[in-house]
Coordinates of C-alpha atoms and ligand atoms in Angstrom, one line a residue:
X1 CA -46.7 -68.1 -158.1
X2 CA -50.3 -68.9 -157.2
X3 CA -51.9 -67.4 -154.0
X4 CA -54.3 -69.5 -152.0
X5 CA -56.5 -68.1 -149.3
X6 CA -57.5 -70.8 -146.7
X7 CA -60.4 -69.1 -144.8
X8 CA -61.7 -71.9 -142.6
X9 CA -60.0 -74.5 -140.3
X10 CA -58.6 -77.1 -142.7
X11 CA -56.2 -79.9 -141.7
X12 CA -52.7 -78.6 -142.1
X13 CA -51.4 -82.2 -142.6
X14 CA -53.8 -82.6 -145.5
X15 CA -52.7 -79.3 -147.0
X16 CA -49.0 -80.2 -146.7
X17 CA -48.5 -81.0 -150.5
X18 CA -49.8 -77.5 -151.3
X19 CA -47.5 -75.9 -148.7
X20 CA -44.5 -77.8 -150.1
X21 CA -45.0 -76.5 -153.6
X22 CA -42.7 -73.7 -154.5
X23 CA -45.4 -72.5 -156.9
X24 CA -48.0 -71.9 -154.2
X25 CA -48.2 -69.2 -151.5
X26 CA -50.7 -70.2 -148.8
X27 CA -52.3 -67.6 -146.6
X28 CA -54.5 -68.8 -143.7
X29 CA -56.8 -66.0 -142.7
X30 CA -60.5 -65.4 -142.4
X31 CA -62.0 -63.4 -145.3
X32 CA -62.6 -60.5 -142.9
X33 CA -58.9 -60.4 -142.0
X34 CA -57.8 -60.5 -145.6
X35 CA -59.9 -57.7 -147.0
X36 CA -56.9 -55.7 -148.3
X37 CA -55.4 -58.5 -150.3
X38 CA -58.6 -60.4 -151.5
X39 CA -57.9 -59.2 -155.1
X40 CA -54.6 -61.1 -155.2
X41 CA -55.8 -64.6 -154.6
X42 CA -56.0 -67.3 -157.3
X43 CA -57.7 -69.9 -155.1
X44 CA -60.0 -70.0 -152.1
X45 CA -60.2 -73.0 -149.8
X46 CA -63.3 -73.2 -147.5
X47 CA -65.4 -75.4 -145.3
X48 CA -69.0 -74.5 -144.5
X49 CA -68.3 -71.4 -142.4
X50 CA -67.1 -69.0 -145.1
X51 CA -70.0 -67.7 -147.2
X52 CA -68.8 -67.4 -150.8
X53 CA -71.3 -64.8 -152.0
X54 CA -71.4 -62.9 -155.3
X55 CA -70.2 -59.9 -153.3
X56 CA -67.1 -61.7 -152.1
X57 CA -66.4 -63.0 -155.7
X58 CA -66.5 -59.4 -156.9
X59 CA -63.7 -58.6 -154.5
X60 CA -61.6 -61.5 -155.8
X61 CA -61.2 -60.7 -159.6
X62 CA -58.2 -63.0 -159.8
X63 CA -59.9 -66.1 -158.4
X64 CA -59.8 -69.2 -160.6
X65 CA -60.8 -72.0 -158.3
X66 CA -62.8 -72.5 -155.1
X67 CA -62.1 -75.7 -153.1
X68 CA -64.6 -76.9 -150.6
X69 CA -63.0 -79.3 -148.1
X70 CA -66.2 -81.2 -147.6
X71 CA -69.4 -82.1 -149.4
X72 CA -72.0 -79.4 -149.2
X73 CA -71.6 -76.4 -151.4
X74 CA -74.7 -74.5 -150.3
X75 CA -72.4 -71.9 -148.7
X76 CA -71.0 -71.1 -152.2
X77 CA -72.8 -69.2 -154.9
X78 CA -71.9 -71.7 -157.6
X79 CA -73.9 -69.9 -160.2
X80 CA -72.1 -66.7 -159.6
X81 CA -68.7 -68.5 -159.6
X82 CA -69.6 -70.3 -162.9
X83 CA -70.6 -67.0 -164.5
X84 CA -67.1 -65.8 -163.8
X85 CA -65.4 -68.9 -165.1
X86 CA -64.3 -70.0 -161.6
X87 CA -64.0 -73.8 -161.1
X88 CA -65.7 -75.1 -157.9
X89 CA -64.5 -78.4 -156.5
X90 CA -65.4 -80.3 -153.4
X91 CA -64.2 -83.5 -151.6
X92 CA -67.3 -85.6 -151.9
X93 CA -66.2 -88.9 -150.3
X94 CA -63.7 -87.8 -147.6
X95 CA -66.2 -87.3 -144.7
X96 CA -68.9 -89.8 -145.6
X97 CA -68.0 -92.4 -143.0
X98 CA -67.6 -89.7 -140.3
X99 CA -71.0 -88.2 -141.1
X100 CA -72.7 -91.6 -141.2
X101 CA -71.1 -92.6 -137.8
X102 CA -72.2 -89.3 -136.3
X103 CA -75.7 -89.8 -137.5
X104 CA -75.7 -93.2 -135.9
X105 CA -74.2 -91.9 -132.7
X106 CA -77.0 -89.2 -132.6
X107 CA -79.6 -91.9 -133.2
X108 CA -78.4 -94.1 -130.3
X109 CA -78.0 -91.0 -128.1
X110 CA -81.5 -89.9 -129.0
X111 CA -83.4 -93.1 -128.3
X112 CA -81.3 -93.9 -125.1
X113 CA -81.4 -90.3 -123.9
X114 CA -77.7 -90.3 -123.3
X115 CA -77.1 -86.5 -123.3
X116 CA -79.8 -85.9 -120.8
X117 CA -78.6 -88.8 -118.6
X118 CA -75.1 -87.5 -118.9
X119 CA -76.1 -84.0 -117.7
X120 CA -78.1 -85.6 -114.8
X121 CA -75.2 -87.7 -113.5
X122 CA -72.8 -84.7 -113.9
X123 CA -75.3 -82.8 -111.7
X124 CA -74.7 -85.4 -109.0
X125 CA -78.2 -87.1 -109.6
X126 CA -78.8 -90.8 -109.9
X127 CA -82.2 -91.1 -111.5
X128 CA -82.3 -94.4 -113.5
X129 CA -86.1 -94.4 -114.0
X130 CA -86.1 -91.0 -115.7
X131 CA -84.0 -92.2 -118.6
X132 CA -85.7 -95.3 -119.9
X133 CA -85.1 -95.5 -123.7
X134 CA -86.0 -97.5 -126.7
X135 CA -84.1 -100.3 -128.6
X136 CA -83.0 -99.7 -132.2
X137 CA -83.4 -103.5 -132.8
X138 CA -86.5 -104.3 -134.8
X139 CA -87.4 -100.6 -135.5
X140 CA -88.2 -99.2 -138.9
X141 CA -85.6 -96.6 -140.0
X142 CA -86.8 -94.1 -142.7
X143 CA -83.9 -92.7 -144.7
X144 CA -84.7 -89.7 -146.9
X145 CA -81.9 -89.2 -149.4
X146 CA -79.9 -92.4 -150.2
X147 CA -76.6 -91.2 -151.5
X148 CA -73.2 -91.7 -149.9
X149 CA -74.1 -91.0 -146.3
X150 CA -77.6 -92.4 -146.4
X151 CA -76.4 -95.7 -147.7
X152 CA -73.6 -96.0 -145.1
X153 CA -76.2 -95.2 -142.4
X154 CA -78.4 -98.0 -143.8
X155 CA -75.5 -100.6 -143.6
X156 CA -75.1 -99.7 -139.9
X157 CA -78.8 -99.8 -139.3
X158 CA -79.1 -103.3 -140.7
X159 CA -76.3 -104.5 -138.5
X160 CA -78.4 -103.2 -135.6
X161 CA -81.3 -105.3 -136.7
X162 CA -83.4 -102.4 -138.1
X163 CA -85.4 -102.6 -141.3
X164 CA -84.6 -99.7 -143.7
X165 CA -87.2 -97.9 -145.7
X166 CA -85.8 -95.4 -148.2
X167 CA -87.2 -92.5 -150.1
X168 CA -84.9 -91.1 -152.9
X169 CA -86.5 -90.3 -156.3
X170 CA -83.1 -91.0 -158.0
X171 CA -82.5 -94.4 -156.4
X172 CA -82.6 -97.5 -158.7
X173 CA -84.2 -100.7 -157.6
X174 CA -81.0 -102.6 -158.3
X175 CA -78.9 -100.5 -155.9
X176 CA -81.6 -100.7 -153.2
X177 CA -81.7 -104.5 -153.5
X178 CA -77.9 -104.7 -153.3
X179 CA -78.0 -102.7 -150.1
X180 CA -80.9 -104.7 -148.6
X181 CA -83.3 -101.7 -148.3
X182 CA -86.8 -101.2 -149.6
X183 CA -87.8 -98.2 -151.8
X184 CA -91.0 -96.3 -151.0
X185 CA -92.8 -93.1 -151.7
X186 CA -92.1 -90.2 -149.3
X187 CA -95.6 -90.6 -147.8
X188 CA -95.0 -94.3 -147.2
X189 CA -91.7 -93.7 -145.4
X190 CA -93.4 -91.0 -143.3
X191 CA -96.2 -93.3 -142.3
X192 CA -94.2 -96.4 -141.3
X193 CA -90.9 -95.1 -139.9
X194 CA -90.1 -95.1 -136.1
X195 CA -87.0 -93.0 -136.8
X196 CA -86.5 -90.7 -139.8
X197 CA -83.1 -89.4 -140.8
X198 CA -82.6 -87.0 -143.7
X199 CA -79.5 -87.2 -146.0
X200 CA -80.3 -85.0 -149.0
X201 CA -78.5 -81.9 -150.1
X202 CA -80.2 -78.6 -149.3
X203 CA -82.0 -77.6 -152.5
X204 CA -85.1 -75.7 -153.5
X205 CA -86.9 -79.1 -153.4
X206 CA -85.6 -80.3 -150.1
X207 CA -85.8 -77.0 -148.1
X208 CA -88.7 -77.6 -145.6
X209 CA -89.2 -81.2 -146.9
X210 CA -90.2 -82.1 -143.4
X211 CA -92.5 -79.2 -142.9
X212 CA -96.0 -78.9 -141.2
X213 CA -97.8 -81.1 -143.7
X214 CA -95.3 -83.9 -143.9
X215 CA -94.6 -83.9 -140.2
X216 CA -98.3 -84.5 -139.7
X217 CA -98.0 -87.7 -141.8
X218 CA -95.4 -89.2 -139.5
X219 CA -96.2 -91.8 -136.8
X220 CA -97.0 -90.6 -133.3
X221 CA -93.8 -91.0 -131.2
X222 CA -91.4 -90.7 -134.2
X223 CA -87.8 -89.7 -133.7
X224 CA -86.2 -87.3 -136.2
X225 CA -82.6 -86.8 -137.1
X226 CA -80.9 -84.1 -139.3
X227 CA -77.2 -84.4 -139.8
X228 CA -77.4 -83.2 -143.4
X229 CA -78.3 -79.5 -143.7
X230 CA -80.3 -77.1 -141.6
X231 CA -83.7 -76.4 -143.1
X232 CA -84.5 -79.8 -144.6
X233 CA -86.5 -80.3 -141.4
X234 CA -88.4 -77.0 -140.9
X235 CA -87.3 -75.8 -137.5
X236 CA -90.4 -73.6 -136.8
X237 CA -92.8 -76.3 -138.0
X238 CA -91.3 -78.8 -135.5
X239 CA -92.1 -76.8 -132.4
X240 CA -95.9 -77.7 -132.1
X241 CA -95.1 -81.3 -132.9
X242 CA -92.7 -81.4 -129.9
X243 CA -95.0 -79.5 -127.7
X244 CA -97.9 -81.9 -128.3
X245 CA -95.6 -85.0 -128.0
X246 CA -96.2 -86.2 -131.6
X247 CA -92.5 -86.1 -132.1
X248 CA -90.7 -88.1 -129.4
X249 CA -87.3 -86.5 -129.9
X250 CA -85.1 -84.8 -132.4
X251 CA -81.3 -84.9 -133.0
X252 CA -79.8 -82.0 -134.9
X253 CA -76.3 -81.5 -136.0
X254 CA -77.1 -78.7 -138.4
X255 CA -79.3 -75.6 -138.3
X256 CA -80.9 -73.1 -140.6
X257 CA -78.7 -70.4 -139.0
X258 CA -75.3 -71.5 -137.7
X259 CA -74.7 -70.9 -134.8
X260 CA -78.4 -71.1 -133.9
X261 CA -78.2 -68.6 -131.1
X262 CA -81.1 -68.6 -128.6
X263 CA -83.2 -70.9 -130.7
X264 CA -86.6 -72.0 -129.2
X265 CA -85.8 -75.7 -130.1
X266 CA -82.9 -75.6 -127.7
X267 CA -85.3 -75.3 -124.8
X268 CA -86.8 -78.8 -125.4
X269 CA -85.3 -81.5 -123.2
X270 CA -85.9 -84.1 -126.0
X271 CA -84.0 -82.1 -128.7
X272 CA -80.3 -83.1 -128.7
X273 CA -77.8 -81.1 -130.6
X274 CA -74.2 -80.9 -131.8
X275 CA -72.5 -77.9 -133.4
X276 CA -72.2 -79.3 -137.0
X277 CA -69.8 -82.0 -136.1
X278 CA -70.6 -84.6 -138.7
X279 CA -67.3 -84.2 -140.5
X280 CA -65.3 -83.3 -137.5
X281 CA -63.0 -86.2 -137.1
X282 CA -59.2 -86.3 -137.6
X283 CA -59.7 -88.9 -140.3
X284 CA -62.4 -87.0 -142.3
X285 CA -60.5 -83.7 -142.0
X286 CA -57.3 -85.3 -143.3
X287 CA -59.2 -87.0 -146.1
X288 CA -61.0 -83.8 -147.4
X289 CA -58.0 -81.6 -147.0
X290 CA -55.8 -84.1 -148.9
X291 CA -58.4 -84.4 -151.7
X292 CA -58.8 -80.7 -152.3
X293 CA -55.1 -80.1 -152.0
X294 CA -54.4 -82.7 -154.7
X295 CA -57.1 -81.3 -156.9
X296 CA -55.7 -77.8 -156.5
X297 CA -52.2 -78.9 -157.4
X298 CA -53.6 -80.6 -160.5
X299 CA -55.5 -77.5 -161.4
X300 CA -52.4 -75.2 -161.2
X301 CA -50.4 -77.8 -163.2
X302 CA -53.0 -77.6 -165.9
X303 CA -54.2 -81.2 -165.3
X304 CA -57.8 -82.2 -165.0
X305 CA -59.8 -81.9 -161.8
X306 CA -62.0 -84.8 -161.1
X307 CA -64.5 -83.5 -158.5
X308 CA -65.7 -80.3 -160.0
X309 CA -69.2 -79.1 -159.4
X310 CA -69.4 -77.0 -162.5
X311 CA -67.2 -78.9 -165.0
X312 CA -67.8 -82.4 -166.4
X313 CA -65.7 -84.9 -164.4
X314 CA -62.6 -86.1 -166.2
X315 CA -60.3 -88.9 -165.1
X316 CA -56.6 -88.7 -165.8
X317 CA -56.9 -91.3 -168.5
X318 CA -59.7 -89.6 -170.3
X319 CA -58.0 -86.2 -170.0
X320 CA -54.8 -87.6 -171.6
X321 CA -56.9 -88.9 -174.5
X322 CA -58.8 -85.7 -175.2
X323 CA -56.0 -83.2 -174.4
X324 CA -54.8 -82.8 -178.0
X325 CA -58.4 -82.3 -179.3
X326 CA -59.2 -80.0 -176.5
X327 CA -56.4 -77.6 -177.8
X328 CA -57.5 -78.2 -181.5
X329 CA -61.1 -77.3 -180.5
X330 CA -60.0 -74.1 -178.9
X331 CA -58.0 -73.1 -182.0
X332 CA -60.9 -73.9 -184.3
X333 CA -63.2 -71.7 -182.2
X334 CA -60.8 -68.9 -181.9
X335 CA -60.0 -68.7 -185.6
X336 CA -63.7 -69.1 -186.6
X337 CA -64.7 -66.3 -184.3
X338 CA -62.2 -63.8 -185.8
X339 CA -63.0 -64.8 -189.3
X340 CA -66.7 -64.5 -188.7
X341 CA -66.5 -61.1 -186.9
X342 CA -70.2 -60.6 -187.2
X343 CA -73.1 -61.6 -185.0
X344 CA -73.6 -65.4 -185.1
X345 CA -76.6 -67.5 -184.0
X346 CA -75.4 -71.0 -184.1
X347 CA -72.3 -73.2 -183.9
X348 CA -72.4 -76.8 -185.1
X349 CA -69.5 -79.1 -184.3
X350 CA -69.1 -82.5 -186.0
X351 CA -66.7 -85.1 -184.7
X352 CA -65.4 -87.9 -187.0
X353 CA -62.9 -90.7 -186.7
X354 CA -61.1 -91.5 -183.5
X355 CA -62.2 -88.3 -181.7
X356 CA -65.9 -89.2 -182.1
X357 CA -65.3 -92.0 -179.5
X358 CA -64.0 -89.7 -176.9
X359 CA -65.6 -87.4 -174.2
X360 CA -66.5 -84.7 -176.7
X361 CA -68.5 -82.5 -174.3
X362 CA -65.3 -81.2 -172.9
X363 CA -63.8 -80.5 -176.4
X364 CA -67.0 -78.7 -177.4
X365 CA -66.8 -76.5 -174.3
X366 CA -63.2 -75.7 -175.1
X367 CA -64.2 -74.8 -178.7
X368 CA -67.0 -72.7 -177.5
X369 CA -64.7 -70.9 -175.0
X370 CA -62.2 -70.3 -177.9
X371 CA -65.0 -68.9 -180.0
X372 CA -66.3 -66.6 -177.3
X373 CA -62.9 -65.3 -176.1
X374 CA -62.5 -62.6 -178.7
X375 CA -66.1 -61.5 -178.2
X376 CA -66.4 -61.0 -174.4
X377 CA -64.4 -58.8 -172.1
X378 CA -64.7 -61.1 -169.1
X379 CA -63.0 -64.5 -168.5
X380 CA -64.5 -67.2 -170.6
X381 CA -63.4 -70.8 -170.2
X382 CA -64.9 -74.3 -170.1
X383 CA -66.6 -73.5 -166.9
X384 CA -68.8 -70.7 -168.1
X385 CA -68.7 -71.0 -171.9
X386 CA -72.2 -72.6 -172.2
X387 CA -73.6 -69.9 -169.9
X388 CA -72.0 -67.1 -171.8
X389 CA -73.1 -68.5 -175.1
X390 CA -76.7 -68.7 -173.9
X391 CA -76.6 -65.1 -172.6
X392 CA -75.5 -64.0 -176.0
X393 CA -78.2 -66.0 -177.8
X394 CA -75.7 -68.4 -179.4
X395 CA -76.8 -72.0 -179.6
X396 CA -74.5 -74.9 -180.2
X397 CA -74.8 -78.6 -181.0
X398 CA -72.6 -81.7 -181.5
X399 CA -72.9 -84.2 -184.3
X400 CA -71.0 -87.4 -185.1
X401 CA -70.1 -88.5 -188.6
X402 CA -68.0 -91.1 -190.5
X403 CA -66.7 -88.5 -192.9
X404 CA -63.0 -88.1 -191.9
X405 CA -61.8 -86.7 -195.3
X406 CA -59.0 -89.3 -195.2
X407 CA -57.7 -88.2 -191.8
X408 CA -57.7 -90.4 -188.7
X409 CA -59.7 -87.8 -186.9
X410 CA -61.5 -84.6 -187.9
X411 CA -63.3 -81.8 -186.0
X412 CA -65.5 -79.7 -188.2
X413 CA -67.0 -76.4 -187.0
X414 CA -69.7 -74.6 -188.9
X415 CA -70.7 -71.1 -187.8
X416 CA -74.0 -69.7 -188.9
X417 CA -74.1 -65.9 -188.9
X418 CA -76.3 -63.3 -190.4
X419 CA -76.2 -63.9 -194.2
X420 CA -73.0 -66.0 -194.0
X421 CA -72.0 -69.5 -193.0
X422 CA -68.4 -70.5 -192.5
X423 CA -66.9 -73.9 -192.0
X424 CA -63.4 -74.8 -190.7
X425 CA -62.1 -78.3 -190.3
X426 CA -59.0 -79.5 -188.3
X427 CA -57.2 -82.7 -187.5
X428 CA -54.6 -83.6 -184.9
X429 CA -51.6 -85.6 -186.1
X430 CA -49.9 -87.3 -183.2
X431 CA -46.2 -86.2 -182.8
X432 CA -46.8 -83.6 -185.4
X433 CA -49.5 -81.2 -184.2
X434 CA -52.8 -79.6 -185.2
X435 CA -53.5 -78.9 -188.9
X436 CA -56.4 -76.9 -190.4
X437 CA -57.4 -78.9 -193.5
X438 CA -60.4 -77.1 -194.8
X439 CA -61.1 -73.4 -194.6
X440 CA -64.2 -71.6 -195.9
X441 CA -64.8 -74.2 -198.7
X442 CA -61.2 -74.6 -199.7
X443 CA -58.9 -77.6 -198.9
X444 CA -55.7 -76.3 -197.4
X445 CA -53.1 -77.4 -194.8
X446 CA -51.7 -75.1 -192.2
X447 CA -50.8 -75.1 -188.5
X448 CA -53.2 -73.0 -186.4
X449 CA -50.4 -71.1 -184.5
X450 CA -49.2 -67.6 -184.0
X451 CA -49.9 -64.5 -186.2
X452 CA -51.8 -65.7 -189.3
X453 CA -52.9 -63.7 -192.3
X454 CA -55.9 -64.8 -194.4
X455 CA -56.0 -63.5 -198.0
X456 CA -58.8 -64.3 -200.4
X457 CA -58.1 -63.5 -204.0
X458 CA -58.7 -64.5 -207.6
X459 CA -56.5 -67.3 -208.8
X460 CA -54.0 -65.3 -211.0
X461 CA -50.3 -65.7 -211.7
X462 CA -48.0 -63.5 -209.6
X463 CA -50.2 -63.0 -206.6
X464 CA -47.7 -64.6 -204.2
X465 CA -45.0 -62.2 -205.4
X466 CA -47.2 -59.2 -205.0
X467 CA -48.1 -60.1 -201.4
X468 CA -44.4 -60.9 -200.6
X469 CA -43.4 -57.4 -201.9
X470 CA -45.9 -55.5 -199.7
X471 CA -45.0 -57.5 -196.6
X472 CA -41.3 -57.0 -197.3
X473 CA -41.8 -53.3 -197.7
X474 CA -43.2 -53.2 -194.2
X475 CA -40.4 -55.4 -192.8
X476 CA -42.8 -58.3 -192.1
X477 CA -41.1 -61.7 -192.4
X478 CA -43.2 -64.7 -193.7
X479 CA -42.6 -67.9 -191.8
X480 CA -44.9 -70.2 -193.8
X481 CA -47.4 -69.8 -196.6
X482 CA -50.1 -72.2 -197.7
X483 CA -52.3 -71.7 -200.8
X484 CA -55.5 -73.3 -201.9
X485 CA -58.2 -72.8 -204.4
X486 CA -61.7 -74.1 -205.3
X487 CA -60.8 -74.3 -209.0
X488 CA -58.2 -73.0 -211.4
X489 CA -58.8 -69.3 -212.1
X490 CA -61.5 -69.1 -209.4
X491 CA -61.7 -68.3 -205.7
X492 CA -58.3 -68.9 -204.1
X493 CA -56.8 -68.2 -200.7
X494 CA -53.4 -67.8 -198.9
X495 CA -52.8 -68.4 -195.3
X496 CA -49.5 -66.9 -194.2
X497 CA -47.8 -67.3 -190.8
X498 CA -45.9 -64.2 -189.9
X499 CA -43.1 -63.5 -187.4
X500 CA -44.9 -60.6 -186.0
X501 CA -48.5 -59.2 -186.0
X502 CA -49.4 -56.7 -188.7
X503 CA -51.2 -53.4 -188.2
X504 CA -54.2 -52.0 -190.1
X505 CA -51.8 -50.0 -192.5
X506 CA -50.3 -53.3 -193.8
X507 CA -53.8 -54.8 -194.2
X508 CA -54.9 -51.8 -196.2
X509 CA -51.8 -51.9 -198.4
X510 CA -52.5 -55.6 -199.1
X511 CA -56.2 -55.0 -199.8
X512 CA -55.2 -52.5 -202.5
X513 CA -53.5 -55.2 -204.6
X514 CA -55.6 -56.0 -207.7
X515 CA -57.5 -59.3 -207.4
X516 CA -57.3 -59.4 -203.6
X517 CA -60.8 -59.4 -202.2
X518 CA -60.4 -59.9 -198.5
X519 CA -57.5 -59.6 -196.0
X520 CA -57.9 -60.7 -192.4
X521 CA -55.6 -60.9 -189.4
X522 CA -56.1 -64.1 -187.4
X523 CA -54.4 -64.7 -184.1
X524 CA -54.2 -68.4 -183.0
Ligands
LIG1 N1 -73.2 -82.8 -140.8 C1 -72.1 -82.8 -141.5 O1 -71.1 -82.4 -141.0 C2 -72.2 -83.3 -142.9 C3 -71.0 -84.0 -143.4 C4 -71.1 -84.5 -144.7 C5 -72.2 -84.2 -145.5 N2 -73.3 -83.6 -145.0 C6 -74.5 -83.3 -145.7 O2 -75.1 -84.6 -145.9 C7 -76.0 -84.6 -147.0 C8 -75.8 -85.8 -147.8 O3 -74.4 -85.9 -148.3 P1 -74.0 -87.1 -149.3 O4 -72.5 -87.1 -149.4 O5 -74.6 -88.4 -148.9 O6 -74.6 -86.6 -150.6 P2 -75.0 -87.5 -151.9 O7 -75.1 -86.5 -153.0 O8 -74.2 -88.7 -152.0 O9 -76.5 -88.0 -151.6 C9 -77.6 -87.2 -151.6 C10 -78.8 -88.0 -152.0 O10 -80.0 -87.2 -151.9 C11 -80.9 -87.6 -152.9 N3 -81.9 -86.5 -153.1 C12 -81.7 -85.4 -153.8 N4 -82.9 -84.7 -153.8 C13 -83.8 -85.4 -153.1 C14 -85.1 -85.3 -152.7 N5 -85.8 -84.2 -153.1 N6 -85.7 -86.2 -152.0 C15 -85.0 -87.3 -151.6 N7 -83.8 -87.6 -152.0 C16 -83.1 -86.6 -152.7 C17 -80.0 -87.8 -154.1 O11 -80.6 -88.6 -155.1 C18 -78.8 -88.5 -153.4 O12 -78.9 -89.9 -153.5 C19 -75.6 -83.3 -147.8 O13 -76.5 -82.3 -147.4 C20 -74.2 -82.9 -147.2 O14 -74.0 -81.5 -147.3 C21 -73.3 -83.1 -143.7
LIG2 O1 -71.0 -80.8 -146.2 C1 -70.1 -81.1 -145.5 O2 -69.1 -81.7 -145.9 C2 -70.3 -81.1 -144.0 O3 -71.4 -80.4 -143.7 C3 -69.1 -80.7 -143.2 O4 -69.0 -79.3 -143.1 P1 -67.7 -78.7 -142.4 O5 -66.5 -78.9 -143.3 O6 -67.9 -77.2 -142.2 O7 -67.5 -79.4 -141.1

């Protein structure tokens, strides 16, 4: 049973598939009301109200996934979640249209002074001359941030006869041409636009993007809109520009602090505001809740999630193709880590044959997680493996080769430690399973499963019998045994698969047999 805490208002209709699952127990409560049981939840579903801080994550040691029913994840400490191996997903497309429509509604309301006129008529006034506005037709709209929402705003603006001037450092010329907009530098947009709307995420770079200096570069009489994130337009910096009339009006759906309380901007008649309503439509809420609910179900069924912030995106098709190699990678990492139980500096992974054409990043992350698992006390998985490796000073790299050693596919892992290098190679045989085909310089063939015993010895007659006798004396049954050697009479090895794990006493007894040089337990 997986326990899910839903701590913000999320569409119940959208969450229905989760509620219907016998495997999932949903609790709808604010974090502050769930203090006593925070440690029991496997998943947390939020919108923008819940602040998912490092402190909250510390209280939720069982947490495996955080779902954001919406786009912005600036209320989630993604780095702290990643460190703990917690997957963070969002619903990036579900509220795009609603947010674009809200932006447009704000734009029309701003230039036609609809909120002010509305209040006036409700106050029993009829003052038509006080609310003369501007047309949108023929105006220059500056869009800063041209992703999903920015581009939907542009389509609507063109339909209104506006020309669209875009600043987005990551926008290609092709895409801009396709959408009928022109690309400019930030300064150019600031200088020409009659109306400027921001649609970037809130990042270190975009915080205060429209601050004192950039506001001074705008046209006198400019209108500004922020339906993205509070702080992209610096609220304090705006005040003098409103006071001296340089800025004709501002529409804000979002604030640096939400709710904004008694904010000085609220005193201006030409500042119109909504309480973060961009995504607040029945349609958007159903979309985002459905998206995160489906992703959560996939996650708990062990299937790939497609909209993770801290994992590479994987489609179902790609996942099905890499799944087998993902498991093989993990086993290679796990076995290599136990065999090389010394400090290591570098892992080098080589993909050959059919596997080399797949999405190997994910396989490498799985291998890395397998390698780190015996070495770290905390959770390590595909989400945080790279971060944990970096913290421990372990570098890793991927290579591609044609050398398949006669197999259809081959993953080779070389581990560089202090004074020792170890290589293990594996292949996946469809409908048969994973096989380790090369181990520390010796060609061999065994399944990386269960309780394994590695024995390195001199190639002499009678070794198998001696090992069998010792294990028999300790009542340890051998399920399978594979042998290999570099050359007749030279270095040889046995890999035994046992029905139960062996303790140190058994290892010592085996190590005392003449010509046995090394005995290691390997759990796979
Ligand atoms: N008001 C609401 O209720 C509401 C609803 C949905 C989304 N949002 C917010 O709207 C914003 C946009 O969402 P989206 O789905 O379009 O995101 P998106 O990721 O599709 O688009 C963001 C765009 O910003 C661009 N960008 C990034 N850094 C930039 C910079 N320094 N200067 C200029 N451009 C930059 C990116 O290249 C990208 O094209 C986000 O902040 C999101 O949280 C608000
Ligand atoms: O980033 C988003 O998706 C929007 O800001 C919507 O936030 P909300 O889910 O709190 O309405």
